[in-house]
Structures are given as structure tokens and as C-alpha cells.
Amino acid sequence: CPRCLSPAATWTPLSGRGEILSWVIFHRQYFEDSPPPYNVVAVKLAEGPIVISNLVGPEPEGIWIGRAVEIAYADDGAGNPIPKMRLAE
């Protein structure tokens, strides 16, 4: 807990919706499963937390900052879901 520093935690359902705070496109490969170029977005969820992910689907035209996004799950190839973001409809 950022307020009391307690290690106790509970799961809380989230909407999966938010807006892009920042973004970057990497042109160098840092991870085997991420060939360049690839994007990384910082998203502030509607409930407050900030998450780092990738934007899948069509990239925004023009300004990315402030664009509404929602969660979209991708498969890691081993059957595990990986949370990604896509532009909200």
C-alpha cells in the first residue's frame, strides 16, 4: 500500500479502459520476442494505476497522448494471455 506501506493486497476488478500518457517506438531489439520497430505505451487506467504495455491494432494518426484505449489480450505462443492495449471504439 503506498499510503501505509502494508504488504497486504487484494485483487480488485478494473474496467481495462484508460488513456495514453506517453509512448515511444523502439527501433532497436531489446527482447527476443519483440522485433523492431515496436511501440510501448504508458496508460493511466480509469481507476488510477499506470500500466506499461504495447498498443496493438492500428496506430493513432496524429497525437497519441490522451487517446482512449482498452485492454486486448494476446497469446504468448504458450497459451498464456498477455495484456496489450488497443484504441477504444
PDB file of C-alpha atoms in Angstrom:
ATOM      1  CA  CYS A   1       0.000   0.000   0.000  1.00  0.00           C
ATOM      2  CA  PRO A   2       1.501   3.380  -0.965  1.00  0.00           C
ATOM      3  CA  ARG A   3      -0.240   5.037   1.993  1.00  0.00           C
ATOM      4  CA  CYS A   4       0.551   2.724   4.914  1.00  0.00           C
ATOM      5  CA  LEU A   5       3.276   0.516   3.319  1.00  0.00           C
ATOM      6  CA  SER A   6       1.399  -2.646   4.276  1.00  0.00           C
ATOM      7  CA  PRO A   7       2.326  -5.705   2.171  1.00  0.00           C
ATOM      8  CA  ALA A   8      -1.288  -6.948   2.311  1.00  0.00           C
ATOM      9  CA  ALA A   9      -3.045  -6.835  -1.062  1.00  0.00           C
ATOM     10  CA  THR A  10      -6.348  -7.833  -2.597  1.00  0.00           C
ATOM     11  CA  TRP A  11      -7.456  -8.250  -6.209  1.00  0.00           C
ATOM     12  CA  THR A  12      -9.776  -5.525  -7.468  1.00  0.00           C
ATOM     13  CA  PRO A  13     -11.665  -5.722 -10.766  1.00  0.00           C
ATOM     14  CA  LEU A  14     -10.739  -2.948 -13.212  1.00  0.00           C
ATOM     15  CA  SER A  15     -12.519  -1.687 -16.309  1.00  0.00           C
ATOM     16  CA  GLY A  16      -9.495  -2.179 -18.573  1.00  0.00           C
ATOM     17  CA  ARG A  17     -10.050   1.295 -20.042  1.00  0.00           C
ATOM     18  CA  GLY A  18      -7.716   4.249 -19.850  1.00  0.00           C
ATOM     19  CA  GLU A  19      -5.800   6.865 -21.805  1.00  0.00           C
ATOM     20  CA  ILE A  20      -2.298   7.073 -23.209  1.00  0.00           C
ATOM     21  CA  LEU A  21       0.039   9.192 -21.052  1.00  0.00           C
ATOM     22  CA  SER A  22       3.213   8.602 -23.034  1.00  0.00           C
ATOM     23  CA  TRP A  23       4.565   6.440 -25.851  1.00  0.00           C
ATOM     24  CA  VAL A  24       7.734   5.534 -27.715  1.00  0.00           C
ATOM     25  CA  ILE A  25       8.677   3.466 -30.746  1.00  0.00           C
ATOM     26  CA  PHE A  26      11.821   1.369 -30.286  1.00  0.00           C
ATOM     27  CA  HIS A  27      13.996   0.788 -33.339  1.00  0.00           C
ATOM     28  CA  ARG A  28      16.452  -1.493 -31.534  1.00  0.00           C
ATOM     29  CA  GLN A  29      15.710  -5.026 -30.367  1.00  0.00           C
ATOM     30  CA  TYR A  30      15.924  -5.494 -26.600  1.00  0.00           C
ATOM     31  CA  PHE A  31      13.870  -8.695 -26.264  1.00  0.00           C
ATOM     32  CA  GLU A  32      13.797 -11.807 -28.480  1.00  0.00           C
ATOM     33  CA  ASP A  33      10.019 -11.714 -28.800  1.00  0.00           C
ATOM     34  CA  SER A  34       9.900  -8.002 -29.754  1.00  0.00           C
ATOM     35  CA  PRO A  35      11.461  -7.364 -33.161  1.00  0.00           C
ATOM     36  CA  PRO A  36      11.803  -3.674 -34.020  1.00  0.00           C
ATOM     37  CA  PRO A  37      10.144  -1.403 -34.638  1.00  0.00           C
ATOM     38  CA  TYR A  38       7.663  -1.795 -31.785  1.00  0.00           C
ATOM     39  CA  ASN A  39       5.741   0.631 -29.615  1.00  0.00           C
ATOM     40  CA  VAL A  40       5.446   0.904 -25.855  1.00  0.00           C
ATOM     41  CA  VAL A  41       2.706   2.931 -24.186  1.00  0.00           C
ATOM     42  CA  ALA A  42       2.203   4.198 -20.640  1.00  0.00           C
ATOM     43  CA  VAL A  43      -1.524   4.085 -19.919  1.00  0.00           C
ATOM     44  CA  LYS A  44      -3.349   5.616 -16.970  1.00  0.00           C
ATOM     45  CA  LEU A  45      -6.270   3.310 -16.228  1.00  0.00           C
ATOM     46  CA  ALA A  46      -9.654   4.829 -15.427  1.00  0.00           C
ATOM     47  CA  GLU A  47      -9.246   3.628 -11.825  1.00  0.00           C
ATOM     48  CA  GLY A  48      -5.875   5.398 -11.408  1.00  0.00           C
ATOM     49  CA  PRO A  49      -2.980   2.927 -11.786  1.00  0.00           C
ATOM     50  CA  ILE A  50      -0.481   3.414 -14.611  1.00  0.00           C
ATOM     51  CA  VAL A  51       0.498   0.375 -16.690  1.00  0.00           C
ATOM     52  CA  ILE A  52       3.143  -0.115 -19.370  1.00  0.00           C
ATOM     53  CA  SER A  53       2.161  -2.182 -22.396  1.00  0.00           C
ATOM     54  CA  ASN A  54       2.117  -2.261 -26.182  1.00  0.00           C
ATOM     55  CA  LEU A  55      -0.521  -0.800 -28.454  1.00  0.00           C
ATOM     56  CA  VAL A  56      -1.887  -3.400 -30.888  1.00  0.00           C
ATOM     57  CA  GLY A  57      -4.018  -2.829 -33.947  1.00  0.00           C
ATOM     58  CA  PRO A  58      -3.934   0.395 -35.916  1.00  0.00           C
ATOM     59  CA  GLU A  59      -1.677   3.109 -34.558  1.00  0.00           C
ATOM     60  CA  PRO A  60      -3.270   6.506 -33.874  1.00  0.00           C
ATOM     61  CA  GLU A  61      -2.982   9.108 -36.565  1.00  0.00           C
ATOM     62  CA  GLY A  62      -1.591  12.351 -35.204  1.00  0.00           C
ATOM     63  CA  ILE A  63      -1.302  12.770 -31.448  1.00  0.00           C
ATOM     64  CA  TRP A  64      -1.187   9.622 -29.291  1.00  0.00           C
ATOM     65  CA  ILE A  65      -1.299  11.376 -25.896  1.00  0.00           C
ATOM     66  CA  GLY A  66      -4.786  11.378 -24.377  1.00  0.00           C
ATOM     67  CA  ARG A  67      -6.190   8.780 -26.777  1.00  0.00           C
ATOM     68  CA  ALA A  68      -8.683   6.373 -25.166  1.00  0.00           C
ATOM     69  CA  VAL A  69      -7.571   2.738 -25.055  1.00  0.00           C
ATOM     70  CA  GLU A  70      -8.892  -0.568 -23.743  1.00  0.00           C
ATOM     71  CA  ILE A  71      -7.301  -3.874 -22.853  1.00  0.00           C
ATOM     72  CA  ALA A  72      -6.873  -6.543 -25.526  1.00  0.00           C
ATOM     73  CA  TYR A  73      -5.266  -9.874 -24.706  1.00  0.00           C
ATOM     74  CA  ALA A  74      -2.666 -11.507 -26.951  1.00  0.00           C
ATOM     75  CA  ASP A  75      -1.329 -15.072 -26.731  1.00  0.00           C
ATOM     76  CA  ASP A  76       2.352 -15.536 -25.850  1.00  0.00           C
ATOM     77  CA  GLY A  77       2.590 -18.666 -28.009  1.00  0.00           C
ATOM     78  CA  ALA A  78       2.412 -20.988 -24.990  1.00  0.00           C
ATOM     79  CA  GLY A  79      -1.285 -20.362 -24.309  1.00  0.00           C
ATOM     80  CA  ASN A  80      -0.742 -17.601 -21.747  1.00  0.00           C
ATOM     81  CA  PRO A  81      -2.620 -14.306 -22.102  1.00  0.00           C
ATOM     82  CA  ILE A  82      -0.503 -11.161 -22.379  1.00  0.00           C
ATOM     83  CA  PRO A  83      -2.300  -7.854 -21.694  1.00  0.00           C
ATOM     84  CA  LYS A  84      -1.933  -5.338 -24.520  1.00  0.00           C
ATOM     85  CA  MET A  85      -3.827  -2.131 -25.296  1.00  0.00           C
ATOM     86  CA  ARG A  86      -5.828  -1.088 -28.372  1.00  0.00           C
ATOM     87  CA  LEU A  87      -7.597   2.112 -29.335  1.00  0.00           C
ATOM     88  CA  ALA A  88     -11.047   2.257 -27.738  1.00  0.00           C
ATOM     89  CA  GLU A  89     -14.008   2.183 -30.055  1.00  0.00           C
TER      90      GLU A  89
END
